[in-house]
Short mmCIF file of C-alpha atoms in Angstrom, two decimals:
data_model
loop_
_atom_site.label_atom_id
_atom_site.label_comp_id
_atom_site.label_asym_id
_atom_site.label_seq_id
_atom_site.Cartn_x
_atom_site.Cartn_y
_atom_site.Cartn_z
CA UNK A 1 14.84 10.69 19.59
CA UNK A 2 11.33 10.30 18.38
CA UNK A 3 11.03 6.59 18.44
CA UNK A 4 8.45 4.42 16.63
CA UNK A 5 9.02 0.88 17.80
CA UNK A 6 5.77 -0.82 16.30
CA UNK A 7 4.44 -0.22 12.98
CA UNK A 8 1.25 -1.24 11.30
CA UNK A 9 1.93 -1.86 7.65
CA UNK A 10 -1.60 -0.90 6.41
CA UNK A 11 -0.88 -1.91 2.87
CA UNK A 12 1.33 -4.56 1.29
CA UNK A 13 1.56 -7.79 -0.48
CA UNK A 14 3.22 -11.23 0.23
CA UNK A 15 6.94 -11.93 -0.55
CA UNK A 16 8.61 -14.44 -2.95
CA UNK A 17 9.70 -17.73 -1.69
CA UNK A 18 12.18 -18.41 -4.38
CA UNK A 19 15.99 -17.74 -4.68
CA UNK A 20 16.73 -14.64 -6.71
CA UNK A 21 19.46 -13.79 -9.00
CA UNK A 22 20.55 -10.31 -9.87
CA UNK A 23 18.02 -10.07 -13.01
CA UNK A 24 14.88 -11.31 -11.04
CA UNK A 25 15.67 -9.10 -7.91
CA UNK A 26 16.13 -6.00 -10.05
CA UNK A 27 12.79 -6.74 -11.91
CA UNK A 28 10.74 -6.67 -8.58
CA UNK A 29 12.91 -3.62 -7.61
CA UNK A 30 11.78 -1.99 -10.86
CA UNK A 31 8.23 -2.95 -10.32
CA UNK A 32 8.17 -1.30 -6.96
CA UNK A 33 9.35 1.92 -8.41
CA UNK A 34 6.10 2.07 -10.62
CA UNK A 35 6.98 0.14 -13.58
CA UNK A 36 6.32 -3.47 -14.91
CA UNK A 37 8.54 -6.20 -13.69
CA UNK A 38 11.10 -5.91 -16.31
CA UNK A 39 14.69 -5.49 -16.38
CA UNK A 40 16.54 -2.00 -16.73
CA UNK A 41 17.65 -0.62 -19.86
CA UNK A 42 21.16 -1.86 -21.12
CA UNK A 43 23.99 -0.26 -19.35
CA UNK A 44 22.02 0.69 -16.29
CA UNK A 45 20.64 -0.51 -13.04
CA UNK A 46 17.57 -0.18 -11.00
CA UNK A 47 20.06 -0.26 -7.96
CA UNK A 48 20.96 3.32 -8.96
CA UNK A 49 17.81 4.67 -7.80
CA UNK A 50 16.66 6.19 -4.61
CA UNK A 51 15.17 2.76 -3.59
CA UNK A 52 18.08 0.78 -4.89
CA UNK A 53 20.39 3.10 -2.66
CA UNK A 54 18.14 2.47 0.22
CA UNK A 55 18.13 -1.28 -0.06
CA UNK A 56 22.00 -1.15 -0.03
CA UNK A 57 22.02 1.11 3.06
CA UNK A 58 19.38 -0.56 5.44
CA UNK A 59 19.33 -4.29 4.20
CA UNK A 60 23.03 -5.66 4.37
CA UNK A 61 23.68 -5.33 8.20
CA UNK A 62 20.81 -7.65 8.91
CA UNK A 63 22.17 -10.46 6.82
CA UNK A 64 25.59 -9.80 8.37
CA UNK A 65 27.20 -7.33 5.77
CA UNK A 66 28.48 -3.71 5.91
CA UNK A 67 25.93 -1.17 4.60
CA UNK A 68 26.36 0.05 0.92
CA UNK A 69 28.13 -3.27 -0.17
CA UNK A 70 27.98 -4.07 -3.81
CA UNK A 71 24.73 -5.69 -5.02
CA UNK A 72 26.32 -8.72 -6.26
CA UNK A 73 27.82 -9.52 -2.88
CA UNK A 74 24.60 -8.63 -1.02
CA UNK A 75 22.54 -11.33 -3.37
CA UNK A 76 25.27 -13.79 -2.83
CA UNK A 77 24.72 -13.73 0.92
CA UNK A 78 20.99 -13.84 0.37
CA UNK A 79 21.32 -17.05 -1.41
CA UNK A 80 23.89 -18.48 1.03
CA UNK A 81 21.35 -17.84 3.71
CA UNK A 82 18.49 -19.19 1.71
CA UNK A 83 15.14 -17.40 0.75
CA UNK A 84 13.26 -18.31 3.86
CA UNK A 85 15.81 -17.40 6.31
CA UNK A 86 16.80 -14.14 4.56
CA UNK A 87 13.11 -13.24 4.49
CA UNK A 88 12.68 -13.91 8.21
CA UNK A 89 15.85 -11.91 9.18
CA UNK A 90 14.59 -9.17 7.15
CA UNK A 91 11.05 -8.96 8.01
CA UNK A 92 11.78 -9.58 11.69
CA UNK A 93 14.17 -6.62 11.83
CA UNK A 94 11.69 -4.13 10.28
CA UNK A 95 9.70 -3.54 13.39
CA UNK A 96 6.51 -4.08 11.67
CA UNK A 97 3.94 -5.68 14.25
CA UNK A 98 0.99 -6.04 11.88
CA UNK A 99 0.72 -6.56 7.97
CA UNK A 100 -2.47 -5.88 6.03
CA UNK A 101 -1.88 -7.79 3.19
CA UNK A 102 -3.62 -7.35 -0.25
CA UNK A 103 -3.95 -10.83 -1.92
CA UNK A 104 -5.41 -9.71 -5.28
CA UNK A 105 -2.36 -9.52 -7.28
CA UNK A 106 -0.75 -12.34 -9.41
CA UNK A 107 2.46 -14.10 -8.41
CA UNK A 108 3.70 -16.94 -6.14
CA UNK A 109 3.54 -14.66 -2.99
CA UNK A 110 3.04 -15.64 0.56
CA UNK A 111 -0.40 -15.40 2.02
CA UNK A 112 -1.12 -13.32 5.12
CA UNK A 113 -0.48 -16.28 7.50
CA UNK A 114 2.75 -17.17 6.11
CA UNK A 115 3.88 -13.59 5.76
CA UNK A 116 2.93 -12.85 9.38
CA UNK A 117 4.62 -16.16 10.53
CA UNK A 118 7.97 -15.21 8.91
CA UNK A 119 7.63 -11.50 10.50
CA UNK A 120 6.50 -12.77 13.72
CA UNK A 121 3.73 -10.40 13.36
CA UNK A 122 -0.17 -10.10 12.81
CA UNK A 123 -1.35 -10.58 9.26
CA UNK A 124 -4.71 -9.45 8.09
CA UNK A 125 -6.33 -9.75 4.37
CA UNK A 126 -7.22 -7.02 2.30
CA UNK A 127 -9.65 -8.07 -0.69
CA UNK A 128 -9.19 -6.62 -4.13
CA UNK A 129 -12.54 -6.06 -5.72
CA UNK A 130 -11.45 -6.65 -9.42
CA UNK A 131 -10.32 -10.22 -8.98
CA UNK A 132 -13.10 -11.07 -6.85
CA UNK A 133 -15.43 -10.00 -9.38
CA UNK A 134 -13.61 -12.04 -12.23
CA UNK A 135 -13.97 -15.22 -9.82
CA UNK A 136 -17.77 -14.55 -9.65
CA UNK A 137 -18.02 -14.07 -13.35
CA UNK A 138 -16.35 -17.34 -13.84
CA UNK A 139 -19.04 -19.07 -11.87
CA UNK A 140 -22.14 -17.10 -13.42
CA UNK A 141 -23.94 -17.83 -16.54
CA UNK A 142 -26.59 -15.25 -16.52
CA UNK A 143 -26.72 -11.68 -15.82
CA UNK A 144 -28.83 -12.40 -12.87
CA UNK A 145 -26.42 -14.69 -11.27
CA UNK A 146 -23.50 -12.23 -11.82
CA UNK A 147 -25.04 -9.37 -10.12
CA UNK A 148 -26.35 -11.30 -7.35
CA UNK A 149 -23.06 -13.07 -7.06
CA UNK A 150 -21.07 -9.74 -6.97
CA UNK A 151 -23.30 -8.42 -4.01
CA UNK A 152 -23.10 -11.78 -2.06
CA UNK A 153 -19.12 -12.03 -2.70
CA UNK A 154 -18.27 -8.72 -1.61
CA UNK A 155 -20.32 -8.59 1.57
CA UNK A 156 -19.42 -12.15 2.34
CA UNK A 157 -15.74 -11.14 2.10
CA UNK A 158 -16.36 -8.38 4.54
CA UNK A 159 -16.71 -10.92 7.39
CA UNK A 160 -13.04 -11.86 7.32
CA UNK A 161 -11.18 -8.95 5.41
CA UNK A 162 -10.03 -5.83 7.07
CA UNK A 163 -10.47 -3.82 3.95
CA UNK A 164 -11.18 -3.76 0.20
CA UNK A 165 -8.74 -2.24 -2.28
CA UNK A 166 -9.32 -1.27 -6.16
CA UNK A 167 -7.40 0.27 -8.88
CA UNK A 168 -10.73 1.94 -10.17
CA UNK A 169 -9.21 5.29 -9.13
CA UNK A 170 -6.17 5.09 -11.23
CA UNK A 171 -5.55 7.44 -13.92
CA UNK A 172 -8.97 9.19 -13.45
CA UNK A 173 -10.74 6.11 -13.76
CA UNK A 174 -14.41 5.04 -12.93
CA UNK A 175 -13.85 6.49 -9.17
CA UNK A 176 -13.70 9.96 -10.61
CA UNK A 177 -17.42 9.78 -11.15
CA UNK A 178 -19.25 10.33 -8.06
CA UNK A 179 -22.56 8.73 -8.53
CA UNK A 180 -23.41 5.03 -8.67
CA UNK A 181 -24.59 3.79 -12.06
CA UNK A 182 -28.20 3.18 -12.57
CA UNK A 183 -29.64 -0.38 -12.70
CA UNK A 184 -30.04 -0.40 -16.57
CA UNK A 185 -26.46 0.69 -16.98
CA UNK A 186 -25.29 -2.20 -14.73
CA UNK A 187 -27.30 -4.77 -16.45
CA UNK A 188 -26.02 -3.78 -19.93
CA UNK A 189 -22.36 -3.81 -18.63
CA UNK A 190 -22.72 -7.12 -16.85
CA UNK A 191 -24.27 -8.53 -20.23
CA UNK A 192 -21.37 -7.27 -22.30
CA UNK A 193 -18.81 -8.67 -19.78
CA UNK A 194 -20.38 -12.14 -19.75
CA UNK A 195 -20.70 -12.13 -23.52
CA UNK A 196 -16.89 -11.71 -23.61
CA UNK A 197 -15.61 -13.54 -21.16
CA UNK A 198 -14.61 -16.78 -23.13
CA UNK A 199 -10.83 -15.65 -22.85
CA UNK A 200 -11.40 -14.96 -19.18
CA UNK A 201 -10.41 -11.20 -19.41
CA UNK A 202 -10.45 -8.71 -16.65
CA UNK A 203 -13.16 -6.42 -15.64
CA UNK A 204 -12.50 -3.17 -17.40
CA UNK A 205 -15.98 -2.00 -17.99
CA UNK A 206 -16.12 1.48 -16.10
CA UNK A 207 -19.96 0.95 -15.39
CA UNK A 208 -18.98 -2.51 -13.43
CA UNK A 209 -16.08 -0.93 -11.58
CA UNK A 210 -18.18 1.90 -10.25
CA UNK A 211 -20.89 -0.61 -9.35
CA UNK A 212 -18.28 -2.82 -7.43
CA UNK A 213 -17.03 0.37 -5.67
CA UNK A 214 -20.51 1.37 -4.54
CA UNK A 215 -21.13 -2.35 -3.40
CA UNK A 216 -17.89 -2.07 -1.26
CA UNK A 217 -19.28 1.33 0.21
CA UNK A 218 -22.11 -0.62 1.72
CA UNK A 219 -20.05 -3.44 2.94
CA UNK A 220 -18.96 -1.86 6.06
CA UNK A 221 -15.18 -2.13 5.53
CA UNK A 222 -12.73 0.72 4.62
CA UNK A 223 -11.90 0.83 0.96
CA UNK A 224 -8.51 1.37 -0.34
CA UNK A 225 -8.17 3.69 -3.64
CA UNK A 226 -5.24 3.45 -5.59
CA UNK A 227 -4.91 6.55 -7.64
CA UNK A 228 -2.19 8.58 -9.29
CA UNK A 229 -3.86 11.97 -8.69
CA UNK A 230 -6.21 11.87 -5.64
CA UNK A 231 -7.61 15.13 -6.82
CA UNK A 232 -9.51 13.22 -9.42
CA UNK A 233 -11.34 11.54 -6.42
CA UNK A 234 -13.00 14.72 -4.88
CA UNK A 235 -16.59 13.80 -6.28
CA UNK A 236 -16.47 10.33 -5.25
CA UNK A 237 -14.97 11.73 -1.60
CA UNK A 238 -17.78 14.02 -1.43
CA UNK A 239 -20.63 11.51 -2.66
CA UNK A 240 -19.60 9.05 0.11
CA UNK A 241 -19.33 11.39 3.25
CA UNK A 242 -21.69 10.33 5.68
CA UNK A 243 -22.06 6.61 4.66
CA UNK A 244 -19.88 4.91 7.23
CA UNK A 245 -17.19 3.98 5.02
CA UNK A 246 -13.66 5.30 5.14
CA UNK A 247 -11.56 5.88 2.02
CA UNK A 248 -7.78 5.38 2.08
CA UNK A 249 -5.91 6.90 -0.86
CA UNK A 250 -3.04 4.86 -1.91
CA UNK A 251 -1.20 7.35 -4.05
CA UNK A 252 2.23 8.17 -5.74
CA UNK A 253 4.64 11.16 -5.46
CA UNK A 254 4.29 14.10 -6.44
CA UNK A 255 0.63 14.12 -5.45
CA UNK A 256 1.24 13.97 -1.86
CA UNK A 257 -0.22 17.67 -1.45
CA UNK A 258 -3.35 16.76 -3.31
CA UNK A 259 -3.85 13.61 -0.81
CA UNK A 260 -3.19 15.72 2.17
CA UNK A 261 -5.60 18.45 1.25
CA UNK A 262 -8.27 15.91 0.55
CA UNK A 263 -7.89 14.30 4.20
CA UNK A 264 -8.68 17.77 5.60
CA UNK A 265 -11.88 18.33 3.39
CA UNK A 266 -13.55 15.08 4.29
CA UNK A 267 -13.91 13.16 7.80
CA UNK A 268 -13.78 9.81 6.09
CA UNK A 269 -10.75 10.16 3.93
CA UNK A 270 -7.28 9.05 4.95
CA UNK A 271 -3.90 9.07 3.02
CA UNK A 272 -1.28 6.39 2.81
CA UNK A 273 2.43 7.44 3.21
CA UNK A 274 4.10 4.26 1.79
CA UNK A 275 4.59 4.69 -1.84
CA UNK A 276 5.30 8.49 -1.46
CA UNK A 277 8.25 8.07 1.33
CA UNK A 278 9.51 4.72 -0.42
CA UNK A 279 10.09 6.54 -3.82
CA UNK A 280 11.79 9.66 -2.43
CA UNK A 281 14.44 7.91 -0.35
CA UNK A 282 17.00 10.33 0.89
CA UNK A 283 14.51 13.11 0.19
CA UNK A 284 11.78 11.46 2.43
CA UNK A 285 11.99 13.77 5.38
CA UNK A 286 11.28 16.97 2.97
CA UNK A 287 8.26 15.14 1.46
CA UNK A 288 6.80 14.02 4.69
CA UNK A 289 7.23 17.78 6.07
CA UNK A 290 5.14 18.68 3.29
CA UNK A 291 2.54 16.38 4.08
CA UNK A 292 2.34 17.48 7.66
CA UNK A 293 1.85 20.98 6.68
CA UNK A 294 -1.64 20.10 5.45
CA UNK A 295 -3.07 16.61 6.58
CA UNK A 296 -4.57 16.23 10.00
CA UNK A 297 -2.26 14.02 12.05
CA UNK A 298 -4.99 11.49 12.57
CA UNK A 299 -5.56 11.03 8.76
CA UNK A 300 -2.10 9.53 7.91
CA UNK A 301 -0.99 5.96 7.82
CA UNK A 302 2.34 4.39 7.34
CA UNK A 303 2.63 1.29 4.87
CA UNK A 304 5.35 -0.21 2.77
CA UNK A 305 3.45 -1.09 -0.16
CA UNK A 306 5.97 -3.80 -0.57
CA UNK A 307 5.55 -6.66 -3.05
CA UNK A 308 7.81 -9.58 -3.55
CA UNK A 309 11.06 -8.57 -1.69
CA UNK A 310 11.21 -8.52 1.98
CA UNK A 311 13.74 -5.79 1.60
CA UNK A 312 11.28 -3.48 0.59
CA UNK A 313 9.47 -3.75 3.97
CA UNK A 314 12.73 -3.02 5.63
CA UNK A 315 13.48 0.02 3.44
CA UNK A 316 9.95 1.48 3.96
CA UNK A 317 10.03 1.15 7.63
CA UNK A 318 13.45 2.57 7.95
CA UNK A 319 12.77 5.57 5.71
CA UNK A 320 9.68 6.22 7.61
CA UNK A 321 11.42 6.11 10.92
CA UNK A 322 14.13 8.08 9.75
CA UNK A 323 11.97 10.79 7.94
CA UNK A 324 9.53 11.04 10.86
CA UNK A 325 12.41 11.38 13.36
CA UNK A 326 14.21 14.15 11.61
CA UNK A 327 11.05 16.12 11.00
CA UNK A 328 9.52 16.03 14.41
CA UNK A 329 12.92 15.98 16.12
CA UNK A 330 13.58 19.34 14.38
CA UNK A 331 10.31 20.79 15.41
CA UNK A 332 10.99 19.85 18.99
CA UNK A 333 14.43 21.40 18.99
CA UNK A 334 12.98 24.56 17.81
CA UNK A 335 10.34 24.48 20.47
CA UNK A 336 7.38 24.11 17.90
CA UNK A 337 6.40 21.03 19.30
CA UNK A 338 6.69 19.45 22.91
CA UNK A 339 8.41 16.07 23.04
CA UNK A 340 5.27 14.51 24.31
CA UNK A 341 3.28 15.71 21.49
CA UNK A 342 5.83 14.51 18.94
CA UNK A 343 5.87 10.91 20.60
CA UNK A 344 1.89 10.91 20.47
CA UNK A 345 1.84 12.05 16.58
CA UNK A 346 4.45 9.62 15.70
CA UNK A 347 2.52 6.66 17.41
CA UNK A 348 -0.52 7.85 15.89
CA UNK A 349 0.88 7.75 12.15
CA UNK A 350 3.13 4.55 12.74
CA UNK A 351 0.22 2.19 14.09
CA UNK A 352 -2.73 3.69 16.18
CA UNK A 353 -4.29 5.40 13.09
CA UNK A 354 -4.41 2.03 11.32
CA UNK A 355 -5.64 0.33 14.22
CA UNK A 356 -8.41 2.65 14.61
CA UNK A 357 -9.45 2.68 10.85
CA UNK A 358 -9.44 -1.09 10.40
CA UNK A 359 -10.59 -1.80 13.96
CA UNK A 360 -7.52 -4.09 14.87
CA UNK A 361 -7.38 -5.35 18.37
#
């Protein structure tokens, strides 16, 4: 048995405080699968997915029910216990000893301190760059004030946050360009954004997003980059080599091989395993084995990627442990690995790598 009793969840969000009916629960389950928080198509259910089956496998026993019980029965038991008690039972059974919480998404989600208390675990904040920039813009009336405020806000946040995160790498976005924008470009983009801020719109200008990324690179904290295809970040990874900031790729299946390859090319690039394993369900062991074929073991980090539902923390932790135990256990049985090495690597990926990268005590 390759055991991983303690996990550091290196990327997650808070959970909902409210009671959930079937429709609301399914909406959040659907959002975890990569779509918007909407209901499934008529005549279908998001429980008929790898993630849905995993919820029904791992979560009911933690609330006193049999595995694979019908969704309606599970949600009835959840309401009977109440959202707070059900959340505590689920989070504390996950074996997660530390949460790194991205607080930049909208919704009535528990902040890090509340999530940590519910899960009886450490909790640390990850600051998302885009909402931070929008708050600075709301308080700025000139380009000079905006640009000074951005630098001050990012470096100020680095004092308390364990990391920054950004979606600027998604869909081959601004992070795909390796070089920082020039001062004239930045001033022009800042002026255009301020001029159009009457409606309080988000920051979407590629020049400003690149500027934000490069401010974060100088702030001395790891930078998590959300990306669909990590291959699009090769130039940015090369340009930031040797600058002292680690990059963590938060990517999606089926781009796990590209992420694994990139971690081997650059000493400061790491790969998050959460979304990949959570979305592949019963196939998680096969996908994990493919990642371990190419990535240095010190470059891989567990996460749940969970948002809204405490069940997603349980599913991610359970799927990770099961997949890692199956893959490493098979290699030990075959004689390819010693049991001592398997346990050491398991502990690295489960918690030790994250504690080193994020400088956790």
